[in-house]
Coordinates of C-alpha atoms in Angstrom, one line a residue:
X3 CA 81.3 104.8 118.1
X4 CA 83.8 101.8 117.4
X5 CA 86.7 102.7 114.9
X6 CA 89.4 101.3 112.7
X7 CA 92.1 103.6 112.8
X8 CA 95.4 103.7 111.1
X9 CA 98.3 105.0 112.6
X10 CA 100.8 105.5 110.0
X11 CA 104.7 106.9 109.6
X12 CA 107.8 105.9 108.4
X13 CA 110.2 103.3 110.2
X14 CA 111.7 104.6 113.2
X15 CA 108.9 107.0 114.1
X16 CA 107.6 105.4 117.3
X17 CA 104.4 103.2 116.0
X18 CA 105.0 100.3 118.3
X19 CA 105.9 102.7 121.1
X20 CA 102.6 104.3 120.5
X21 CA 100.6 101.1 120.4
X22 CA 102.5 99.6 123.6
X23 CA 101.2 103.0 125.3
X24 CA 97.7 102.9 124.3
X25 CA 97.6 99.2 125.6
X26 CA 99.2 100.2 129.1
X27 CA 96.8 103.2 129.4
X28 CA 93.7 101.1 128.6
X29 CA 94.8 98.0 131.0
X30 CA 95.3 100.5 133.8
X31 CA 91.4 101.3 133.3
X32 CA 90.6 97.6 133.1
X33 CA 90.3 97.2 129.5
X34 CA 91.9 94.3 127.6
X35 CA 93.5 94.2 124.5
X36 CA 93.9 91.5 122.1
X37 CA 97.2 92.1 120.5
X38 CA 98.4 90.9 116.9
X39 CA 101.7 91.5 115.4
X40 CA 103.7 90.2 112.3
X41 CA 107.4 89.6 111.9
X42 CA 108.5 91.8 114.8
X43 CA 112.3 92.8 115.2
X44 CA 112.0 90.8 118.5
X45 CA 110.7 87.7 117.1
X46 CA 107.4 85.9 116.5
X47 CA 104.6 87.0 118.9
X48 CA 106.2 89.8 120.3
X49 CA 105.3 93.3 120.1
X50 CA 108.3 95.5 120.8
X51 CA 109.5 98.9 120.4
X52 CA 113.2 100.4 119.8
X53 CA 113.0 102.1 123.3
X54 CA 113.2 98.3 125.0
X55 CA 109.7 97.8 125.5
X56 CA 108.0 94.4 124.8
X57 CA 104.9 92.4 125.5
X58 CA 103.6 88.9 124.2
X59 CA 101.0 89.2 121.1
X60 CA 99.7 87.0 118.7
X61 CA 101.7 86.5 115.4
X62 CA 99.3 87.2 112.5
X63 CA 100.3 84.4 110.1
X64 CA 99.1 85.1 106.5
X65 CA 96.6 83.0 106.4
X66 CA 95.1 83.5 109.7
X67 CA 91.5 84.8 110.0
X68 CA 91.7 87.6 112.5
X69 CA 88.1 87.8 112.8
X70 CA 87.4 84.3 113.5
X71 CA 90.4 84.5 116.0
X72 CA 88.8 87.5 118.0
X73 CA 85.4 85.7 117.8
X74 CA 86.9 82.3 119.2
X75 CA 88.5 84.1 122.1
X76 CA 85.1 85.8 123.2
X77 CA 83.3 82.6 122.6
X78 CA 85.5 80.9 125.1
X79 CA 84.6 83.5 127.8
X80 CA 88.2 85.6 126.9
X81 CA 87.7 89.2 127.6
X82 CA 88.5 91.4 124.6
X83 CA 87.6 95.3 124.8
X84 CA 89.6 96.3 121.7
X85 CA 92.3 95.1 119.5
X86 CA 95.9 96.4 118.4
X87 CA 97.5 95.3 115.4
X88 CA 101.3 96.2 115.1
X89 CA 103.2 96.0 111.4
X90 CA 99.7 96.0 109.9
X91 CA 101.5 96.7 106.5
X92 CA 102.2 92.8 106.2
X93 CA 98.6 91.7 106.5
X94 CA 97.0 90.7 103.6
X95 CA 94.2 92.7 102.1
X96 CA 91.7 90.4 103.0
X97 CA 92.8 90.4 106.7
X98 CA 92.2 94.0 107.0
X99 CA 88.5 93.4 105.5
X100 CA 88.7 91.0 108.7
X101 CA 89.7 93.7 111.2
X102 CA 86.9 96.0 109.6
X103 CA 84.5 93.2 110.5
X104 CA 85.7 93.1 114.0
X105 CA 84.7 96.9 113.9
X106 CA 81.2 96.9 112.2
X107 CA 80.0 93.3 113.8
X108 CA 81.8 93.1 117.2
X109 CA 81.8 96.7 118.0
X110 CA 85.3 96.9 118.8
X111 CA 87.9 99.6 118.5
X112 CA 90.7 98.4 116.1
X113 CA 94.2 100.3 116.4
X114 CA 96.5 99.3 113.3
X115 CA 100.1 100.5 113.1
X116 CA 102.4 100.5 110.2
X117 CA 104.2 102.0 107.5
X118 CA 102.5 103.0 104.0
X119 CA 105.2 102.5 101.6
X120 CA 108.1 100.1 101.2
X121 CA 111.9 100.7 100.1
X122 CA 110.7 101.2 96.5
X123 CA 108.2 103.9 97.6
X124 CA 105.0 101.5 96.6
X125 CA 102.4 101.0 98.9
X126 CA 102.0 97.9 100.7
X127 CA 99.1 96.0 99.9
X128 CA 97.9 95.8 103.7
X129 CA 98.4 99.6 104.0
X130 CA 96.6 100.2 100.8
X131 CA 93.6 98.5 102.1
X132 CA 93.7 100.1 105.5
X133 CA 93.7 103.7 103.6
X134 CA 90.8 102.4 101.8
X135 CA 88.5 101.1 104.7
X136 CA 90.1 103.2 108.1
X137 CA 87.5 105.1 109.8
X138 CA 90.3 107.8 110.6
X139 CA 93.9 107.7 109.5
X140 CA 96.8 109.4 111.6
X141 CA 100.1 110.4 110.9
X142 CA 102.3 109.8 113.8
X143 CA 103.8 113.4 114.9
X144 CA 107.1 112.1 115.9
X145 CA 109.1 113.0 112.7
X146 CA 111.9 110.5 112.0
X147 CA 115.1 112.0 110.4
X148 CA 117.4 111.7 107.5
X149 CA 121.0 112.0 108.0
X150 CA 121.2 115.2 106.6
X151 CA 118.6 116.6 109.5
X152 CA 115.6 117.0 107.1
X153 CA 112.0 115.3 107.8
X154 CA 112.2 111.7 107.0
X155 CA 109.6 110.6 104.3
X156 CA 110.6 107.3 102.8
X157 CA 112.0 104.0 103.7
X158 CA 115.1 103.0 102.0
X159 CA 116.5 99.3 102.2
X160 CA 120.4 98.6 102.6
X161 CA 122.9 96.1 102.0
X162 CA 126.1 96.3 103.6
X163 CA 125.0 100.2 103.6
X164 CA 124.5 100.7 100.1
X165 CA 120.7 101.4 98.9
X166 CA 118.9 98.9 96.8
X167 CA 115.6 99.1 95.0
X168 CA 115.1 95.8 93.9
X169 CA 114.1 92.9 95.9
X170 CA 111.4 91.0 97.7
X171 CA 108.7 93.7 99.2
X172 CA 108.9 92.0 102.7
X173 CA 112.6 91.3 104.1
X174 CA 113.1 91.6 107.8
X175 CA 115.6 94.0 109.1
X176 CA 116.0 97.1 111.2
X177 CA 117.3 100.7 111.1
X178 CA 120.1 99.5 113.8
X179 CA 121.4 96.3 112.3
X180 CA 124.9 95.3 111.2
X181 CA 125.9 97.2 107.9
X182 CA 127.0 93.9 106.3
X183 CA 123.3 92.6 106.4
X184 CA 119.9 93.9 105.2
X185 CA 119.0 96.8 107.0
X186 CA 116.6 99.7 106.7
X187 CA 117.3 103.7 106.9
X188 CA 114.8 106.4 106.9
X189 CA 115.7 109.0 104.3
X190 CA 114.2 112.3 103.1
X191 CA 112.7 112.3 99.1
X192 CA 115.7 114.2 98.2
X193 CA 118.3 111.6 99.4
X194 CA 116.2 108.4 98.7
X195 CA 115.9 109.7 95.2
X196 CA 120.0 110.1 95.0
X197 CA 120.0 106.5 96.5
X198 CA 122.2 108.6 99.2
X199 CA 122.4 106.4 102.6
X200 CA 124.4 108.0 105.4
X201 CA 127.1 105.3 104.8
X202 CA 127.3 106.7 101.0
X203 CA 127.4 110.2 102.5
X204 CA 130.4 109.6 104.7
X205 CA 132.2 107.8 101.9
X206 CA 131.6 111.1 99.5
X207 CA 132.9 113.3 102.2
X208 CA 136.3 111.6 102.4
X209 CA 136.5 111.2 98.4
X210 CA 139.1 113.3 96.9
X211 CA 136.5 114.3 94.5
X212 CA 135.0 116.3 97.6
X213 CA 138.0 117.3 99.6
X214 CA 140.7 118.8 97.4
X215 CA 144.1 117.5 98.2
X216 CA 146.9 120.1 98.2
X217 CA 149.3 119.7 95.2
X218 CA 153.1 119.1 95.7

């Protein structure tokens, strides 16, 4: 039976790499994917992984009818065997409903990939709707790691290396961008609560309050 499957995890845990691997494996069997993405790090209309792999995709604009787009492709003779959606957390809840309709009415598998919570530990609307509707939720087994070595469970937004907890929910950045720009870092819950990024930890380790200086 066709399924709506939500592959979830923190940033840097291999979601996009898995999406590309699924597309590769199925294309080798003659199956054709319709691939959607939103705000990929490689630019509009791209699905990319941090390993350097990239493929063309359809940019899922905020008001795009995803179900209608799939129907149009099939009506025009396009071969569509299944659907992949990367950065699914950025989709509107009604677009998630459209993906569920692709499964139920068109009998196609839909594989959605995304993070569940934002930098404030709040659910993205798209992820919330996926949790509500998905036939199956898969947590990726490749664990991202906090700077301390513990399993990373939270996504932190940084500006100039310092963690911020206010601002728009969606601001495009990456875990490997310049420190002076908006970026993201994965942290364990303890260090997310303490707002201690890797940059803050390094600064703390160099502080005279941490490393005593011998008296004259």
